[in-house]
Amino acid sequence: MNDATLEARMTPITEQRNPATSNFDQLSIGDAIRTLRHVEGEILYGCDGTTGLISVAEEISALADRVVDDIRGGRINRLCLSGSGTSGRLCYIASVLCQQIFGTDVVQYNINGGQSAFVRSRVGIEDSFTKGSEEIERLSEAECSSALIAISCGLSAPYVAGQLGAAVERLRGPVVAMGFNPRYMARREVRARDHVSFSQTLDTCSAYPHFSVLDPVVGPEAIAGSVRLKAGSGTLITLFTLAACVHRKLKGETFDSRHYVRQLLSDAVEAIDLFYEWNSEVMEEILSHSIASVQEGSPVHLMSDSAYGLLLVADCAECPPTFGARYDEFIGYCPISAFDLGCDAHIDRSVGDPIPVRDGYVTNFNASVDGGFRLKFGQSTSLWSDIKHSDRLHIDLSNTARSPRSCKNIAARMASTKSHEYREFFNFVQMKAFLNAVSTVTFSLTGKVYKNVMVDLRISNAKLFDRSVSIVSELCGRSMSEAHTAILQSMYRSRDIGEFIDRPILEHVHTASQLERVIPLAIALINNPDLSIETALSRIGSSHSLGALDASVGRANA
């Protein structure tokens, strides 16, 4: 077995590079959209030996039956969805969707870091095993009994591992670990003395009869490690399918749940494909404006007067950690009324920073934290009117949208997908695919992605620290040890890292989270051993792309 094959087998599938997108950063807008459509199509059946969502249809059906039996038997009274970062945001959205469509609060959420973590990525919160345990203790002490689905797309987050370990002992209902790697790829490393590895946690939990693992493997992402794409859509589809099955059974309907689950999974993935088929041309137009906006330094604004706003804010909140984007490059606005649908009396809403609110809209951009807000409010009667007169591109998903560069046409076409009782859910899945495409293609074609690798990500947790080391190692053809040294030199802005090298990884993460261009600087340093930190930084400057970095300080290996 050669080194490349061995490395591929050792690298979790969620971190691997998808061969279909090997030159993604060099594609035209149209080809990038077509490539994303192809990769999204892998959600149901997987690719290159992976099995996709359809492989867990029977497990979803069996879990739904068990949840229904426990609710009817009085052992539990709700299903709690929990996660951190991307997974936590999707839990929140799934909870709101279920309340909106089913008219019931049986499905609730827990997002690590509180509601403020929905609108702003927070440093290191997924790395606390102890906090995960404490959340479950608080949940079990509340006047409720829950089933729990705890989600970590890579089967890696210590916070989720902590939840699982406590949940099997404290909760009465089913406890499920959900991720998009095979179970044997669960993280084995231990990051702190009070932690237990994710792999060990799964082994321990397996001794409890009410524990199970749900691990659909949908294959590598279009952008390596960007689990907000296929895994994110797969999470939303899986959670809603489970909730729909539970809801119908609690209403007393009799049906073949296995067939129903398979059909709903298939319909949801088909809806994504139809969306791409019907809207490629208008997506190209919107993306041309979006790319020009980023290149000009003008914000892209996305707004809705409905629960679509949740998707807008969630996607915008993902851009800084994923691409190293500024907080004001993609700004989403969600009505407070939609945001508050996810409110859960058993979850502490005061946790974390205050939620930025402007003119009745929750937003991911906090002027007091991120600097002066570039819009001049008060010039007209509404926030949105000010935005329309201020910047190049605004994407309006409101029911009253009239802008020629809005998504009104897209929304209308989504509504005609097919006559289905859950058409509203399909529209959400389609809108998620659209938003993912807008941000992913925009930043990939403006230099934040090299081939299909996130070369300018913001290191905000241990997983992203490890990913940054792997990226430098792969692109530069150097050992992991050499890449680790280069990342530390970049983080601490010093060639001499003797006093820093033995610090705990979570200290490294805290330091790196305050900095920009960590990976580009590390690449410059490892490719140019005689280059000083100061010279490398001056050459990198405010360059938006790795391409410019290549020309000035040496090219990384492909």
PDB file of N, CA, C and O in Angstrom, residues 45-83:
ATOM      1  N   TYR A  45     -26.988   8.189  -1.933  1.00  0.00           N
ATOM      2  CA  TYR A  45     -26.356   6.883  -2.120  1.00  0.00           C
ATOM      3  C   TYR A  45     -24.843   6.892  -1.919  1.00  0.00           C
ATOM      4  O   TYR A  45     -24.194   5.852  -2.062  1.00  0.00           O
ATOM      5  N   GLY A  46     -24.270   8.031  -1.579  1.00  0.00           N
ATOM      6  CA  GLY A  46     -22.841   8.094  -1.338  1.00  0.00           C
ATOM      7  C   GLY A  46     -22.035   8.070  -2.621  1.00  0.00           C
ATOM      8  O   GLY A  46     -22.560   8.210  -3.726  1.00  0.00           O
ATOM      9  N   CYS A  47     -20.733   7.868  -2.493  1.00  0.00           N
ATOM     10  CA  CYS A  47     -19.841   7.795  -3.648  1.00  0.00           C
ATOM     11  C   CYS A  47     -18.597   7.015  -3.269  1.00  0.00           C
ATOM     12  O   CYS A  47     -18.204   6.955  -2.099  1.00  0.00           O
ATOM     13  N   ASP A  48     -17.968   6.381  -4.268  1.00  0.00           N
ATOM     14  CA  ASP A  48     -16.688   5.679  -4.065  1.00  0.00           C
ATOM     15  C   ASP A  48     -16.711   4.760  -2.848  1.00  0.00           C
ATOM     16  O   ASP A  48     -15.820   4.803  -1.993  1.00  0.00           O
ATOM     17  N   GLY A  49     -17.755   3.953  -2.752  1.00  0.00           N
ATOM     18  CA  GLY A  49     -17.825   2.974  -1.677  1.00  0.00           C
ATOM     19  C   GLY A  49     -18.549   3.430  -0.431  1.00  0.00           C
ATOM     20  O   GLY A  49     -18.819   2.622   0.461  1.00  0.00           O
ATOM     21  N   THR A  50     -18.858   4.734  -0.325  1.00  0.00           N
ATOM     22  CA  THR A  50     -19.671   5.189   0.806  1.00  0.00           C
ATOM     23  C   THR A  50     -21.143   4.918   0.507  1.00  0.00           C
ATOM     24  O   THR A  50     -21.527   4.689  -0.639  1.00  0.00           O
ATOM     25  N   THR A  51     -21.973   4.959   1.523  1.00  0.00           N
ATOM     26  CA  THR A  51     -23.315   4.392   1.393  1.00  0.00           C
ATOM     27  C   THR A  51     -24.461   5.397   1.429  1.00  0.00           C
ATOM     28  O   THR A  51     -25.584   5.061   1.053  1.00  0.00           O
ATOM     29  N   GLY A  52     -24.234   6.624   1.880  1.00  0.00           N
ATOM     30  CA  GLY A  52     -25.249   7.653   1.836  1.00  0.00           C
ATOM     31  C   GLY A  52     -26.383   7.474   2.842  1.00  0.00           C
ATOM     32  O   GLY A  52     -26.401   6.531   3.647  1.00  0.00           O
ATOM     33  N   LEU A  53     -27.338   8.410   2.780  1.00  0.00           N
ATOM     34  CA  LEU A  53     -28.443   8.409   3.740  1.00  0.00           C
ATOM     35  C   LEU A  53     -29.300   7.158   3.654  1.00  0.00           C
ATOM     36  O   LEU A  53     -29.836   6.687   4.656  1.00  0.00           O
ATOM     37  N   ILE A  54     -29.445   6.623   2.443  1.00  0.00           N
ATOM     38  CA  ILE A  54     -30.344   5.485   2.276  1.00  0.00           C
ATOM     39  C   ILE A  54     -29.903   4.295   3.115  1.00  0.00           C
ATOM     40  O   ILE A  54     -30.721   3.442   3.483  1.00  0.00           O
ATOM     41  N   SER A  55     -28.620   4.244   3.459  1.00  0.00           N
ATOM     42  CA  SER A  55     -28.095   3.099   4.219  1.00  0.00           C
ATOM     43  C   SER A  55     -28.591   3.076   5.658  1.00  0.00           C
ATOM     44  O   SER A  55     -28.506   2.043   6.325  1.00  0.00           O
ATOM     45  N   VAL A  56     -29.106   4.214   6.157  1.00  0.00           N
ATOM     46  CA  VAL A  56     -29.577   4.240   7.547  1.00  0.00           C
ATOM     47  C   VAL A  56     -31.089   4.399   7.615  1.00  0.00           C
ATOM     48  O   VAL A  56     -31.633   4.708   8.677  1.00  0.00           O
ATOM     49  N   ALA A  57     -31.772   4.157   6.508  1.00  0.00           N
ATOM     50  CA  ALA A  57     -33.229   4.302   6.497  1.00  0.00           C
ATOM     51  C   ALA A  57     -33.895   3.396   7.530  1.00  0.00           C
ATOM     52  O   ALA A  57     -34.819   3.807   8.242  1.00  0.00           O
ATOM     53  N   GLU A  58     -33.456   2.164   7.623  1.00  0.00           N
ATOM     54  CA  GLU A  58     -34.063   1.241   8.588  1.00  0.00           C
ATOM     55  C   GLU A  58     -33.774   1.665  10.020  1.00  0.00           C
ATOM     56  O   GLU A  58     -34.638   1.536  10.896  1.00  0.00           O
ATOM     57  N   GLU A  59     -32.560   2.179  10.269  1.00  0.00           N
ATOM     58  CA  GLU A  59     -32.245   2.656  11.620  1.00  0.00           C
ATOM     59  C   GLU A  59     -33.114   3.854  11.994  1.00  0.00           C
ATOM     60  O   GLU A  59     -33.561   3.975  13.137  1.00  0.00           O
ATOM     61  N   ILE A  60     -33.341   4.773  11.039  1.00  0.00           N
ATOM     62  CA  ILE A  60     -34.215   5.923  11.297  1.00  0.00           C
ATOM     63  C   ILE A  60     -35.625   5.445  11.619  1.00  0.00           C
ATOM     64  O   ILE A  60     -36.265   5.917  12.570  1.00  0.00           O
ATOM     65  N   SER A  61     -36.124   4.496  10.846  1.00  0.00           N
ATOM     66  CA  SER A  61     -37.467   3.958  11.066  1.00  0.00           C
ATOM     67  C   SER A  61     -37.578   3.303  12.438  1.00  0.00           C
ATOM     68  O   SER A  61     -38.544   3.532  13.181  1.00  0.00           O
ATOM     69  N   ALA A  62     -36.584   2.496  12.805  1.00  0.00           N
ATOM     70  CA  ALA A  62     -36.615   1.813  14.108  1.00  0.00           C
ATOM     71  C   ALA A  62     -36.529   2.818  15.251  1.00  0.00           C
ATOM     72  O   ALA A  62     -37.195   2.656  16.290  1.00  0.00           O
ATOM     73  N   LEU A  63     -35.709   3.862  15.073  1.00  0.00           N
ATOM     74  CA  LEU A  63     -35.589   4.886  16.106  1.00  0.00           C
ATOM     75  C   LEU A  63     -36.912   5.630  16.276  1.00  0.00           C
ATOM     76  O   LEU A  63     -37.337   5.910  17.411  1.00  0.00           O
ATOM     77  N   ALA A  64     -37.572   5.949  15.171  1.00  0.00           N
ATOM     78  CA  ALA A  64     -38.874   6.616  15.254  1.00  0.00           C
ATOM     79  C   ALA A  64     -39.871   5.754  16.032  1.00  0.00           C
ATOM     80  O   ALA A  64     -40.610   6.262  16.890  1.00  0.00           O
ATOM     81  N   ASP A  65     -39.899   4.470  15.748  1.00  0.00           N
ATOM     82  CA  ASP A  65     -40.818   3.576  16.457  1.00  0.00           C
ATOM     83  C   ASP A  65     -40.523   3.565  17.952  1.00  0.00           C
ATOM     84  O   ASP A  65     -41.451   3.567  18.785  1.00  0.00           O
ATOM     85  N   ARG A  66     -39.246   3.582  18.290  1.00  0.00           N
ATOM     86  CA  ARG A  66     -38.892   3.535  19.707  1.00  0.00           C
ATOM     87  C   ARG A  66     -39.254   4.834  20.420  1.00  0.00           C
ATOM     88  O   ARG A  66     -39.747   4.818  21.558  1.00  0.00           O
ATOM     89  N   VAL A  67     -39.017   5.959  19.770  1.00  0.00           N
ATOM     90  CA  VAL A  67     -39.384   7.242  20.367  1.00  0.00           C
ATOM     91  C   VAL A  67     -40.885   7.312  20.594  1.00  0.00           C
ATOM     92  O   VAL A  67     -41.358   7.744  21.662  1.00  0.00           O
ATOM     93  N   VAL A  68     -41.669   6.877  19.607  1.00  0.00           N
ATOM     94  CA  VAL A  68     -43.123   6.889  19.741  1.00  0.00           C
ATOM     95  C   VAL A  68     -43.567   5.992  20.899  1.00  0.00           C
ATOM     96  O   VAL A  68     -44.423   6.387  21.717  1.00  0.00           O
ATOM     97  N   ASP A  69     -43.010   4.803  20.983  1.00  0.00           N
ATOM     98  CA  ASP A  69     -43.376   3.887  22.073  1.00  0.00           C
ATOM     99  C   ASP A  69     -43.056   4.496  23.434  1.00  0.00           C
ATOM    100  O   ASP A  69     -43.842   4.377  24.384  1.00  0.00           O
ATOM    101  N   ASP A  70     -41.888   5.160  23.550  1.00  0.00           N
ATOM    102  CA  ASP A  70     -41.501   5.752  24.834  1.00  0.00           C
ATOM    103  C   ASP A  70     -42.379   6.937  25.199  1.00  0.00           C
ATOM    104  O   ASP A  70     -42.690   7.164  26.370  1.00  0.00           O
ATOM    105  N   ILE A  71     -42.788   7.729  24.191  1.00  0.00           N
ATOM    106  CA  ILE A  71     -43.691   8.852  24.474  1.00  0.00           C
ATOM    107  C   ILE A  71     -45.052   8.343  24.915  1.00  0.00           C
ATOM    108  O   ILE A  71     -45.626   8.809  25.904  1.00  0.00           O
ATOM    109  N   ARG A  72     -45.578   7.364  24.202  1.00  0.00           N
ATOM    110  CA  ARG A  72     -46.883   6.808  24.572  1.00  0.00           C
ATOM    111  C   ARG A  72     -46.836   6.107  25.927  1.00  0.00           C
ATOM    112  O   ARG A  72     -47.822   6.105  26.664  1.00  0.00           O
ATOM    113  N   GLY A  73     -45.685   5.536  26.249  1.00  0.00           N
ATOM    114  CA  GLY A  73     -45.547   4.849  27.533  1.00  0.00           C
ATOM    115  C   GLY A  73     -45.225   5.770  28.688  1.00  0.00           C
ATOM    116  O   GLY A  73     -45.084   5.311  29.822  1.00  0.00           O
ATOM    117  N   GLY A  74     -45.076   7.073  28.417  1.00  0.00           N
ATOM    118  CA  GLY A  74     -44.821   8.037  29.482  1.00  0.00           C
ATOM    119  C   GLY A  74     -43.390   8.079  29.964  1.00  0.00           C
ATOM    120  O   GLY A  74     -43.083   8.750  30.945  1.00  0.00           O
ATOM    121  N   ARG A  75     -42.483   7.393  29.285  1.00  0.00           N
ATOM    122  CA  ARG A  75     -41.081   7.386  29.728  1.00  0.00           C
ATOM    123  C   ARG A  75     -40.342   8.653  29.295  1.00  0.00           C
ATOM    124  O   ARG A  75     -39.406   9.089  29.952  1.00  0.00           O
ATOM    125  N   ILE A  76     -40.753   9.230  28.173  1.00  0.00           N
ATOM    126  CA  ILE A  76     -40.180  10.502  27.724  1.00  0.00           C
ATOM    127  C   ILE A  76     -41.318  11.378  27.213  1.00  0.00           C
ATOM    128  O   ILE A  76     -42.427  10.892  26.957  1.00  0.00           O
ATOM    129  N   ASN A  77     -41.026  12.672  27.076  1.00  0.00           N
ATOM    130  CA  ASN A  77     -42.054  13.552  26.517  1.00  0.00           C
ATOM    131  C   ASN A  77     -41.523  14.441  25.397  1.00  0.00           C
ATOM    132  O   ASN A  77     -42.240  15.307  24.898  1.00  0.00           O
ATOM    133  N   ARG A  78     -40.275  14.207  24.987  1.00  0.00           N
ATOM    134  CA  ARG A  78     -39.751  15.002  23.888  1.00  0.00           C
ATOM    135  C   ARG A  78     -38.476  14.398  23.337  1.00  0.00           C
ATOM    136  O   ARG A  78     -37.857  13.508  23.951  1.00  0.00           O
ATOM    137  N   LEU A  79     -38.096  14.894  22.166  1.00  0.00           N
ATOM    138  CA  LEU A  79     -36.868  14.503  21.493  1.00  0.00           C
ATOM    139  C   LEU A  79     -35.975  15.727  21.433  1.00  0.00           C
ATOM    140  O   LEU A  79     -36.355  16.759  20.882  1.00  0.00           O
ATOM    141  N   CYS A  80     -34.795  15.638  22.016  1.00  0.00           N
ATOM    142  CA  CYS A  80     -33.860  16.763  22.059  1.00  0.00           C
ATOM    143  C   CYS A  80     -32.746  16.546  21.035  1.00  0.00           C
ATOM    144  O   CYS A  80     -32.123  15.486  20.993  1.00  0.00           O
ATOM    145  N   LEU A  81     -32.516  17.553  20.205  1.00  0.00           N
ATOM    146  CA  LEU A  81     -31.444  17.551  19.217  1.00  0.00           C
ATOM    147  C   LEU A  81     -30.323  18.445  19.728  1.00  0.00           C
ATOM    148  O   LEU A  81     -30.578  19.568  20.150  1.00  0.00           O
ATOM    149  N   SER A  82     -29.087  17.969  19.680  1.00  0.00           N
ATOM    150  CA  SER A  82     -28.001  18.737  20.283  1.00  0.00           C
ATOM    151  C   SER A  82     -26.749  18.678  19.423  1.00  0.00           C
ATOM    152  O   SER A  82     -26.450  17.671  18.780  1.00  0.00           O
ATOM    153  N   GLY A  83     -26.020  19.791  19.418  1.00  0.00           N
ATOM    154  CA  GLY A  83     -24.767  19.830  18.685  1.00  0.00           C
ATOM    155  C   GLY A  83     -24.014  21.107  18.980  1.00  0.00           C
ATOM    156  O   GLY A  83     -24.460  21.964  19.739  1.00  0.00           O
TER     157      GLY A  83
END
